[in-house]
Coordinates of C-alpha atoms and ligand atoms in Angstrom, one line a residue:
M1 CA -9.4 4.8 -28.4
H2 CA -7.2 2.6 -26.2
V3 CA -6.3 -0.7 -27.2
L4 CA -6.8 -3.4 -24.5
P5 CA -3.9 -6.2 -24.3
R6 CA -4.0 -9.3 -26.3
Y7 CA -2.3 -12.5 -24.2
P8 CA -1.2 -15.9 -25.8
F9 CA -3.0 -18.5 -25.7
R10 CA 0.3 -21.4 -24.7
R11 CA 0.1 -25.3 -24.7
P12 CA -0.6 -26.0 -21.0
P13 CA 1.5 -29.1 -19.9
E14 CA -1.3 -31.6 -19.1
L15 CA -1.8 -31.7 -22.2
D16 CA 0.4 -33.2 -23.6
G17 CA 1.0 -35.5 -20.1
L18 CA 3.2 -33.4 -18.1
S19 CA 1.1 -32.5 -15.4
P20 CA 3.4 -32.3 -11.6
S21 CA 2.0 -35.3 -9.4
D22 CA 1.6 -32.8 -6.4
P23 CA -1.9 -30.9 -7.0
R24 CA -1.6 -27.3 -6.8
P25 CA -1.8 -25.0 -3.3
V26 CA -4.0 -22.9 -5.5
V27 CA -5.8 -21.6 -8.5
V28 CA -7.9 -19.1 -9.6
I29 CA -10.8 -19.0 -11.7
G30 CA -10.3 -16.3 -13.7
G31 CA -8.4 -13.2 -14.5
G32 CA -10.5 -10.7 -14.0
L33 CA -10.2 -7.7 -11.0
T34 CA -10.6 -10.1 -7.8
G35 CA -9.4 -13.0 -9.6
L36 CA -5.9 -10.7 -10.4
A37 CA -5.3 -9.3 -6.7
L38 CA -5.7 -12.3 -5.1
A39 CA -2.9 -14.2 -7.3
L40 CA -0.4 -11.3 -6.9
D41 CA -1.4 -11.2 -3.0
L42 CA -0.4 -15.2 -2.6
A43 CA 2.4 -14.7 -5.0
R44 CA 4.1 -12.3 -3.7
R45 CA 3.3 -14.7 -0.4
G46 CA 5.0 -17.1 -1.8
V47 CA 1.9 -19.2 -3.1
P48 CA 2.1 -20.9 -6.4
V49 CA -1.0 -20.1 -8.2
L50 CA -2.0 -20.4 -11.1
V51 CA -5.6 -18.1 -12.4
L52 CA -7.3 -19.9 -15.3
D53 CA -8.8 -17.3 -17.8
D54 CA -11.8 -18.5 -20.5
D55 CA -10.5 -14.5 -22.5
D56 CA -7.2 -13.2 -24.0
T57 CA -7.8 -10.0 -22.3
V58 CA -8.5 -7.7 -19.7
G59 CA -12.3 -6.2 -19.2
V60 CA -14.3 -8.1 -21.6
R61 CA -13.5 -7.6 -25.0
G62 CA -15.0 -3.9 -26.8
L63 CA -13.5 -2.1 -24.0
A64 CA -16.1 -2.9 -20.8
S65 CA -15.2 -1.3 -17.9
R66 CA -17.9 -1.1 -15.3
G67 CA -15.8 -0.6 -12.0
M68 CA -13.4 2.3 -11.8
C69 CA -14.4 4.5 -8.7
W70 CA -10.7 3.1 -6.3
A71 CA -11.8 3.8 -2.7
Q72 CA -9.2 5.2 -0.6
R73 CA -8.7 1.7 0.8
T74 CA -8.4 -0.4 -2.0
L75 CA -5.0 2.2 -3.3
D76 CA -4.1 1.3 0.1
I77 CA -3.9 -2.0 -0.2
F78 CA -3.0 -1.4 -4.2
E79 CA 0.0 0.1 -3.2
R80 CA 1.0 -3.2 -1.2
L81 CA 0.4 -5.3 -4.8
G82 CA 2.9 -2.4 -5.4
V83 CA 1.2 -1.2 -8.6
A84 CA -1.3 1.4 -7.0
G85 CA 1.7 4.8 -8.4
R86 CA 0.3 2.9 -11.8
I87 CA -3.5 3.5 -10.9
T88 CA -2.6 7.3 -9.3
A89 CA -0.5 8.0 -12.3
K90 CA -3.1 6.9 -15.3
G91 CA -5.7 7.7 -13.0
V92 CA -8.0 10.7 -12.2
A93 CA -8.3 11.8 -8.4
W94 CA -11.3 13.7 -7.5
N95 CA -13.0 14.3 -4.0
V96 CA -15.2 16.5 -4.8
A97 CA -19.4 15.2 -5.4
R98 CA -21.8 18.0 -6.4
V99 CA -25.8 17.3 -6.2
L100 CA -28.0 19.2 -8.7
A101 CA -32.0 18.4 -8.1
K102 CA -34.0 19.3 -11.1
D103 CA -31.4 20.7 -12.0
Q104 CA -30.6 22.9 -9.6
P105 CA -27.7 23.2 -7.8
V106 CA -28.6 22.0 -4.3
T107 CA -24.8 20.3 -2.4
S108 CA -21.8 19.5 -2.1
Y109 CA -19.0 18.1 -0.6
T110 CA -15.6 17.5 -0.4
L111 CA -14.0 13.5 0.8
Q112 CA -11.5 12.6 2.7
D113 CA -9.8 15.7 2.6
Q114 CA -6.9 15.3 5.1
P115 CA -3.4 15.2 4.1
D116 CA -2.4 13.7 6.8
L117 CA -2.6 10.0 4.2
R118 CA -1.0 8.6 1.6
H119 CA -3.9 8.2 -0.2
N120 CA -6.7 10.6 0.1
G121 CA -9.7 10.9 -1.7
F122 CA -10.4 8.4 -5.0
A123 CA -9.3 7.7 -8.2
N124 CA -11.3 7.3 -10.6
L125 CA -9.8 4.9 -13.3
Q126 CA -11.5 2.1 -16.1
Q127 CA -11.5 -1.2 -14.4
Y128 CA -9.6 -2.7 -17.5
Y129 CA -6.5 -0.6 -16.7
V130 CA -5.7 -1.3 -13.6
E131 CA -6.8 -5.8 -14.6
Q132 CA -3.6 -4.5 -17.1
Y133 CA -1.5 -3.7 -14.0
L134 CA -2.0 -6.1 -12.3
V135 CA -1.5 -9.1 -15.5
E136 CA 2.0 -7.2 -15.9
A137 CA 3.6 -7.1 -12.1
L138 CA 2.0 -11.0 -12.2
Q139 CA 4.2 -11.3 -14.6
A140 CA 6.7 -10.6 -12.4
E141 CA 6.6 -12.5 -10.0
P142 CA 8.3 -16.7 -10.3
L143 CA 5.3 -17.7 -8.2
A144 CA 2.2 -17.0 -10.5
E145 CA 1.3 -18.1 -14.3
V146 CA -1.7 -17.4 -16.1
R147 CA -3.8 -19.3 -18.6
W148 CA -5.2 -17.2 -20.5
L149 CA -8.1 -19.3 -22.3
N150 CA -8.5 -21.1 -20.5
K151 CA -11.7 -22.5 -19.4
V152 CA -12.9 -23.9 -16.2
E153 CA -15.6 -26.5 -18.0
G154 CA -15.9 -28.9 -14.5
L155 CA -15.2 -28.9 -10.7
T156 CA -15.6 -31.7 -8.1
Q157 CA -14.7 -31.1 -4.4
T158 CA -12.1 -34.5 -4.0
G159 CA -11.9 -34.6 -0.7
Q160 CA -8.5 -33.1 -0.2
G161 CA -9.3 -31.0 -1.8
V162 CA -10.8 -30.3 -6.0
R163 CA -10.9 -31.8 -9.9
L164 CA -10.9 -29.5 -12.1
T165 CA -11.5 -29.4 -16.0
V166 CA -10.1 -26.9 -18.1
G167 CA -11.4 -26.7 -21.8
T168 CA -8.4 -24.7 -24.3
P169 CA -8.4 -23.6 -27.9
D170 CA -6.0 -27.3 -28.6
G171 CA -8.2 -29.6 -26.1
T172 CA -9.1 -30.3 -21.9
Y173 CA -7.2 -31.4 -19.3
E174 CA -7.4 -32.6 -16.1
L175 CA -5.8 -30.1 -13.4
D176 CA -5.7 -31.7 -8.6
A177 CA -5.2 -28.3 -6.8
Q178 CA -5.3 -28.1 -3.1
W179 CA -7.8 -24.9 -3.2
A180 CA -9.7 -23.4 -5.1
V181 CA -11.3 -19.4 -5.4
A182 CA -14.1 -18.9 -8.1
C183 CA -13.5 -14.9 -8.8
D184 CA -16.0 -16.4 -12.1
G185 CA -18.7 -12.7 -12.1
A186 CA -22.2 -12.6 -11.2
S187 CA -23.4 -15.7 -12.7
S188 CA -20.8 -17.8 -11.9
P189 CA -20.1 -21.8 -13.1
C190 CA -18.8 -22.5 -10.3
R191 CA -21.2 -21.5 -8.3
A192 CA -23.5 -23.0 -10.7
A193 CA -21.3 -26.5 -10.1
L194 CA -22.0 -27.4 -6.9
G195 CA -25.0 -26.1 -7.1
L196 CA -25.2 -23.5 -5.3
A197 CA -27.3 -20.1 -5.5
P198 CA -26.5 -16.7 -3.5
V199 CA -29.2 -15.9 -0.8
V200 CA -31.5 -12.8 -3.2
H201 CA -31.2 -9.7 -0.6
D202 CA -32.9 -7.4 -2.6
R203 CA -34.4 -7.0 -6.7
T204 CA -36.3 -3.7 -7.9
E205 CA -37.3 -2.6 -11.2
D206 CA -35.1 -0.1 -11.3
R207 CA -32.3 -0.2 -14.3
W208 CA -29.7 1.9 -15.4
I209 CA -28.0 2.2 -18.3
I210 CA -23.9 3.4 -18.4
I211 CA -22.8 5.4 -21.2
D212 CA -18.9 6.1 -21.6
I213 CA -18.0 9.0 -23.7
M214 CA -14.7 10.4 -25.3
V215 CA -14.5 14.1 -24.9
P216 CA -11.2 15.2 -26.2
G217 CA -10.3 18.5 -24.1
C218 CA -13.7 18.8 -22.5
D219 CA -13.0 21.1 -19.7
W220 CA -15.8 19.9 -17.0
A221 CA -14.6 19.3 -13.3
Q222 CA -13.1 16.6 -12.4
E223 CA -15.3 16.2 -9.8
R224 CA -18.8 12.9 -9.2
W225 CA -21.9 14.8 -10.6
T226 CA -25.6 14.3 -9.5
W227 CA -28.5 15.1 -10.8
L228 CA -31.2 13.8 -9.6
D229 CA -34.6 14.0 -10.9
A230 CA -32.7 16.1 -14.4
S231 CA -35.0 16.4 -17.1
A232 CA -32.2 16.6 -19.8
N233 CA -33.7 12.5 -18.3
G234 CA -37.5 12.4 -17.5
G235 CA -37.5 13.4 -14.4
R236 CA -35.0 10.7 -13.0
A237 CA -31.4 10.5 -11.9
V238 CA -27.9 10.4 -13.3
W239 CA -24.1 10.0 -12.1
R240 CA -20.6 11.8 -14.1
H241 CA -17.8 10.7 -13.2
K242 CA -14.6 11.7 -14.9
M243 CA -11.5 8.6 -16.6
A244 CA -8.7 8.6 -17.9
D245 CA -8.2 9.4 -21.2
D246 CA -10.9 11.5 -21.7
T247 CA -13.7 9.3 -21.5
W248 CA -16.3 10.4 -18.8
R249 CA -19.1 7.3 -17.1
L250 CA -22.1 8.3 -17.1
D251 CA -24.9 6.9 -15.7
F252 CA -28.9 7.1 -17.3
Q253 CA -31.2 6.0 -15.1
L254 CA -34.2 4.8 -16.9
R255 CA -37.9 5.0 -16.6
E256 CA -39.0 1.8 -15.4
D257 CA -40.7 1.1 -18.9
E258 CA -38.0 1.1 -21.0
D259 CA -36.7 -0.8 -23.2
A260 CA -33.4 -1.4 -22.6
V261 CA -32.1 -2.8 -25.9
A262 CA -34.1 0.1 -27.7
A263 CA -32.4 2.8 -25.2
A264 CA -29.0 1.0 -25.9
T265 CA -28.7 1.8 -29.4
P266 CA -26.2 4.3 -30.9
E267 CA -29.3 7.2 -31.5
A268 CA -30.9 6.9 -28.7
M269 CA -27.9 7.4 -26.4
R270 CA -27.0 10.1 -28.4
R271 CA -29.7 11.9 -27.7
R272 CA -30.1 11.1 -24.1
V273 CA -26.3 12.8 -24.0
H274 CA -27.3 15.6 -26.3
A275 CA -30.6 16.2 -23.7
L276 CA -28.1 16.6 -20.5
F277 CA -25.1 18.2 -21.9
G278 CA -26.7 20.6 -24.9
D279 CA -26.4 19.7 -29.3
G280 CA -22.9 21.6 -29.6
L281 CA -21.7 18.3 -27.6
V282 CA -19.5 16.3 -29.9
F283 CA -18.5 12.7 -28.7
E284 CA -17.6 9.3 -29.3
I285 CA -19.2 6.5 -27.8
A286 CA -16.7 4.2 -25.7
W287 CA -19.1 1.7 -24.5
S288 CA -22.6 0.8 -22.8
G289 CA -24.3 -1.2 -21.4
V290 CA -28.0 -1.8 -18.7
W291 CA -26.9 -2.9 -15.1
A292 CA -30.6 -3.7 -12.8
Y293 CA -30.8 -3.4 -8.7
R294 CA -29.7 -6.3 -7.1
H295 CA -27.9 -7.9 -4.3
E296 CA -27.5 -10.5 -3.6
C297 CA -24.8 -13.4 -1.8
L298 CA -24.0 -16.7 -0.8
A299 CA -24.8 -18.0 2.5
D300 CA -21.5 -19.2 3.1
L301 CA -18.2 -17.6 0.9
R302 CA -16.8 -21.8 1.6
A303 CA -17.6 -24.6 0.0
G304 CA -15.2 -27.3 0.8
R305 CA -12.2 -26.7 -0.9
V306 CA -14.0 -24.1 -2.8
L307 CA -13.8 -20.5 -1.7
F308 CA -16.5 -17.4 -3.6
A309 CA -14.6 -13.9 -3.8
G310 CA -16.1 -10.7 -6.0
D311 CA -18.8 -11.3 -8.2
A312 CA -19.1 -14.7 -7.9
A313 CA -19.8 -14.5 -3.8
H314 CA -21.8 -11.2 -3.7
L315 CA -22.9 -8.3 -5.8
V316 CA -24.1 -5.2 -4.7
A317 CA -25.6 -1.9 -7.4
P318 CA -22.8 -0.2 -8.3
F319 CA -24.2 3.2 -5.7
G320 CA -21.7 4.1 -4.1
A321 CA -18.8 1.9 -5.9
R322 CA -19.0 -0.3 -3.1
G323 CA -18.4 -3.6 -5.2
G324 CA -14.9 -3.8 -7.6
N325 CA -14.1 -2.3 -4.3
G326 CA -15.4 -4.6 -1.9
G327 CA -14.1 -7.3 -4.0
V328 CA -10.5 -6.0 -3.3
Q329 CA -12.0 -6.5 0.2
D330 CA -12.6 -9.9 -0.7
A331 CA -8.7 -10.5 -2.0
D332 CA -6.5 -8.3 0.9
N333 CA -8.7 -10.8 3.4
L334 CA -8.6 -14.5 2.1
A335 CA -5.0 -14.1 0.2
W336 CA -3.3 -13.9 3.9
K337 CA -5.3 -16.4 5.6
L338 CA -5.0 -19.1 2.3
A339 CA -0.8 -18.8 2.8
L340 CA -0.6 -18.7 6.5
V341 CA -2.9 -22.0 6.2
L342 CA -0.5 -24.0 3.1
N343 CA 2.6 -21.9 4.4
H344 CA 2.8 -21.6 7.7
G345 CA 0.3 -24.2 10.1
A346 CA -2.2 -22.7 10.4
D347 CA -5.6 -24.4 11.2
E348 CA -8.1 -24.4 7.9
A349 CA -11.2 -22.4 10.7
L350 CA -9.2 -19.5 9.3
L351 CA -10.6 -19.5 6.5
G352 CA -14.1 -19.7 8.1
S353 CA -13.7 -16.0 9.1
Y354 CA -13.5 -14.8 6.0
S355 CA -16.6 -15.9 4.9
T356 CA -17.7 -14.0 7.9
E357 CA -16.1 -10.8 7.2
R358 CA -16.2 -10.4 4.2
K359 CA -20.4 -11.2 4.5
Q360 CA -20.2 -8.1 7.1
G361 CA -18.7 -6.0 4.7
A362 CA -21.4 -7.3 1.4
F363 CA -23.9 -7.1 4.0
E364 CA -22.7 -3.4 5.2
N365 CA -22.5 -2.4 1.7
I366 CA -25.5 -3.5 0.3
R367 CA -27.0 -2.1 3.4
Q368 CA -25.8 1.2 2.4
A369 CA -26.3 0.6 -1.0
R370 CA -29.5 -0.2 -0.5
R371 CA -30.0 3.0 1.3
S372 CA -29.2 5.8 -0.8
S373 CA -31.0 3.9 -4.6
R374 CA -34.3 4.2 -2.2
F375 CA -33.2 8.0 -2.1
V376 CA -32.1 8.5 -5.7
H377 CA -35.5 6.5 -6.3
P378 CA -38.2 6.4 -3.7
Q379 CA -40.0 4.6 -6.0
G380 CA -43.6 4.1 -4.4
Q381 CA -42.9 4.5 -0.8
A382 CA -45.0 7.9 -0.5
S383 CA -42.5 8.5 2.6
A384 CA -39.8 7.9 1.6
R385 CA -40.4 10.5 -1.7
L386 CA -41.9 13.8 1.3
W387 CA -39.3 13.4 3.1
R388 CA -36.4 13.4 -0.7
E389 CA -39.1 16.3 -1.8
A390 CA -38.2 18.6 2.2
I391 CA -34.8 17.5 2.2
I392 CA -33.6 18.9 -1.2
A393 CA -35.8 22.1 -0.4
M394 CA -33.9 22.6 2.8
A395 CA -30.2 21.8 1.8
P396 CA -29.1 24.7 0.6
Q397 CA -30.2 26.5 4.5
L398 CA -29.1 23.9 6.2
P399 CA -26.2 21.7 6.9
W400 CA -27.8 18.4 8.3
A401 CA -30.4 18.6 5.3
A402 CA -27.3 19.0 2.7
R403 CA -25.8 15.6 5.1
S404 CA -29.2 13.4 4.3
I405 CA -28.4 13.8 0.3
N406 CA -27.5 10.0 -0.1
T407 CA -27.3 9.5 -4.0
G408 CA -24.8 7.2 -2.9
R409 CA -21.8 6.8 0.6
L410 CA -18.9 6.0 -1.1
S411 CA -17.3 2.5 -0.5
A412 CA -15.4 3.0 2.6
P413 CA -13.4 0.0 4.8
C414 CA -16.0 -2.7 6.8
R415 CA -14.9 -2.4 10.9
Y416 CA -15.1 -6.8 11.3
T417 CA -16.5 -6.6 14.2
G418 CA -18.2 -9.7 14.2
S419 CA -14.9 -10.8 13.3
P420 CA -14.6 -14.2 15.1
L421 CA -10.7 -13.7 15.4
L422 CA -11.8 -11.2 18.2
A423 CA -11.3 -13.6 21.2
D424 CA -13.4 -11.8 23.4
G425 CA -15.4 -8.7 20.3
A426 CA -14.3 -5.4 19.0
D427 CA -13.6 -4.0 22.4
A428 CA -11.6 -1.7 21.6
A429 CA -11.5 1.6 19.4
G430 CA -10.7 0.6 16.2
E431 CA -10.7 -3.1 16.9
G432 CA -11.1 -5.1 13.8
A433 CA -11.0 -1.7 11.6
A434 CA -8.7 -1.3 9.0
L435 CA -5.1 0.4 9.9
P436 CA -5.4 3.6 7.2
D437 CA -1.8 4.5 5.6
V438 CA -0.3 8.0 8.0
R439 CA 2.0 9.9 6.6
L440 CA 4.9 9.6 8.8
G441 CA 7.1 12.4 7.1
P442 CA 9.9 10.3 4.4
T443 CA 7.4 7.2 4.8
S444 CA 4.4 5.9 6.0
L445 CA 2.9 3.8 9.1
H446 CA 2.0 0.9 7.0
R447 CA 5.7 1.3 5.4
L448 CA 7.1 -0.2 9.2
L449 CA 4.7 -2.9 9.0
G450 CA 5.9 -6.5 9.0
P451 CA 5.1 -9.0 6.3
W452 CA 2.4 -10.7 8.7
F453 CA 1.9 -9.6 11.8
T454 CA 2.7 -6.4 13.7
L455 CA 2.9 -4.8 16.7
L456 CA 2.4 -1.6 16.9
V457 CA 4.0 0.2 20.3
F458 CA 3.0 3.9 20.7
A459 CA 5.7 4.3 23.0
D460 CA 9.2 6.6 22.9
R461 CA 10.6 2.8 24.3
L462 CA 10.3 -0.9 23.5
P463 CA 10.1 -2.0 27.2
R464 CA 12.4 -5.1 27.2
A465 CA 10.4 -7.8 28.6
L466 CA 8.9 -7.0 24.7
A467 CA 11.8 -6.8 22.1
A468 CA 12.3 -9.8 23.3
V469 CA 9.2 -11.6 22.2
Q470 CA 10.5 -13.7 19.2
H471 CA 7.5 -15.2 17.0
P472 CA 8.4 -16.2 13.6
L473 CA 5.2 -14.1 11.5
L474 CA 5.3 -10.8 14.4
T475 CA 7.7 -7.7 13.3
V476 CA 7.5 -5.5 16.8
V477 CA 7.6 -1.6 15.5
L478 CA 8.0 0.9 17.6
L479 CA 6.7 4.4 16.3
S480 CA 8.6 7.1 18.1
P481 CA 11.5 7.2 16.3
A482 CA 9.6 7.5 13.3
C483 CA 7.5 10.5 14.6
D484 CA 8.3 14.2 13.7
K485 CA 6.8 16.8 15.6
P486 CA 3.9 16.9 12.6
A487 CA 3.5 13.0 12.8
R488 CA 2.6 12.5 16.2
A489 CA -0.8 15.6 15.8
A490 CA -1.1 13.7 12.3
L491 CA -1.2 10.1 15.0
L492 CA -3.2 12.2 17.2
R493 CA -6.1 12.4 14.6
Q494 CA -6.3 9.9 12.5
L495 CA -5.8 6.9 14.8
G496 CA -6.0 8.8 18.1
V497 CA -3.1 7.5 20.0
G498 CA -0.7 9.4 20.4
S499 CA 3.2 8.2 19.2
D500 CA 4.1 8.3 22.9
S501 CA 1.0 6.7 24.7
G502 CA 2.3 3.4 25.2
E503 CA -0.3 1.6 23.6
C504 CA 0.4 -2.4 21.7
W505 CA -1.5 -2.4 18.8
L506 CA -2.0 -5.9 16.6
V507 CA -2.3 -5.1 13.6
R508 CA -3.1 -8.1 11.3
P509 CA -1.4 -8.8 7.3
D510 CA -4.6 -7.1 5.9
Q511 CA -4.0 -4.2 8.0
H512 CA -6.9 -4.5 9.7
V513 CA -6.3 -4.1 13.9
A514 CA -6.8 -7.2 15.7
T515 CA -6.1 -6.7 19.5
R516 CA -6.5 -2.8 20.9
R517 CA -4.8 -2.5 24.9
A518 CA -3.4 0.6 26.5
H519 CA -0.6 -1.7 28.2
L520 CA 0.6 -5.1 27.1
Q521 CA 2.5 -7.6 28.5
P522 CA 5.2 -9.0 26.8
A523 CA 3.5 -13.3 28.2
L524 CA 0.6 -12.1 25.8
V525 CA 1.8 -11.8 22.3
P526 CA 1.2 -15.8 21.8
A527 CA -1.9 -15.8 23.6
L528 CA -3.1 -12.8 20.9
L529 CA -1.4 -14.2 18.4
A530 CA -2.9 -17.8 18.8
A531 CA -6.4 -15.9 18.9
A532 CA -6.4 -13.9 16.0
L533 CA -5.3 -17.0 14.0
A534 CA -7.6 -20.0 15.2
P535 CA -11.6 -17.9 14.9
V536 CA -14.1 -19.2 17.8
P537 CA -17.3 -19.5 17.4
T538 CA -19.9 -16.8 16.3
D539 CA -23.4 -16.4 15.1
P540 CA -23.3 -14.2 11.5
P541 CA -25.8 -12.3 11.0
T542 CA -28.2 -13.8 8.0
T543 CA -29.7 -11.0 6.1
P544 CA -28.3 -7.8 5.9
A545 CA -30.2 -5.5 8.3
H546 CA -33.3 -3.4 7.0
D547 CA -33.1 0.5 7.9
L548 CA -36.4 1.2 9.4
H549 CA -35.4 5.5 7.9
A550 CA -34.0 3.9 4.2
T551 CA -33.8 7.7 3.4
T552 CA -31.5 9.4 6.2
A553 CA -27.7 9.2 6.1
Ligands
LIG601 O1 -20.2 7.2 -8.3 C1 -21.3 6.3 -7.1 O2 -21.8 6.2 -6.6 C2 -21.4 4.8 -8.5 C3 -19.6 5.4 -9.6 C4 -20.1 4.3 -10.6 C5 -19.1 3.3 -9.2 C6 -19.3 1.7 -10.1 C7 -19.3 1.6 -11.9 C8 -20.9 2.5 -11.8 O3 -21.7 2.4 -13.2 C9 -20.0 4.0 -11.4

């Protein structure tokens, strides 16, 4: 069995009165997936960052691994952060999902079978591996420091920043920061310290037990399987995913009246696994844990000089693997904004757009997970149950019925249509959306992007006036030279634009499209950049939209 790394405690200089006179630019509280991704992004963007973690390892002791299913967008972000290669090499790639109902195969579908894209489908890997790779990447960053066994015990806003009280095995010290980012998980002590509580959008009795099992040499398909109404699980659902190290993630839905403690005993877990796969299966239990269906989000992801990210900001049930992937997208959204505020004179109002955009992402995740949950487990809703029965019965014959089977719509990036950085709203197709990493011969679209904003010009020649546009945060990229015939076709398929169309796209540092124009007057570029940096007031939604037809796709 894999052994988690242990990181040493080093006595912080503050304990010996050697605190720096200036506040630290950013302190990240919590060295989990979101906090580590954020710290790495900040350091690579030139921001000194300190991560405080109350533990001395990744995951949670005992090989805990909640997140494990990394979406294409997340892999694109990890690519930018330099860790995607390790994740895909160790992880298990998959893009087929199969559904059984009452033990019979009903449908299967193939996700994102798009050779045009650099990362395809999903990569499954235990979260502790991803975190370990992020830690190792951070160790190579001169601007980053991770302090293990440093627990934030107090947090107060000081007006110009945040004062933290940090407990360590050697004693307690105080630390000032210009900005603190709380990535301290679903029960976020930082949230509590500021008297904040998330808004609860859904909470039901639906509970599931995760049983991660190691089955050496097992030849089950490298696919996502969902059993609906599985007889081996008392007529309830089960998911199966393959992860690294011959380990399989099994999620079993519990009966409403089931005692979760009794279900988590080794004997009960083994009985469950044997019931589904037969008594002959030889396996070891690597980890187990119970989760409950809960959807929450803070009203504002910014409170003064404290920002919230990952599960501390919003919580979504695992349907569609939207939790961990959402946390990485938070980091991706926040890092460039903090870096521009701290190092490049951007107005701190830019950080308000972090809250609006990522709340939109959280609400989209909640809406999708809610729909899936209602399909998988319609509870008391008679009409939803009838609809589900009909859909399942028709699915083997009717493709539209098969498509309506919703066992979890898998994580996809949010298009920031409600963004205050889109001055005129998302007018043109693609505005607000994440740019996919299209393969362009030996390179790819994302590799051509600059570190901050990029003006992508889809043309053979750069108009002279555009060539003269100079801005310290802007890279102008002429696309055509990077495109042979197949690359031109791929761009058209993926973006709906030809490499010689003359269109100009302004792409943000997080690869989301800020503006798309058929023809761009060079004189407008500074104004477009200014708009992408200065939020205009909008009315953000306060609840995830409710779906009348919750069981449909
Ligand atoms: O396949 C799905 O829809 C969810 C997979 C998943 C993701 C994260 C945790 C977990 O237990 C299952």
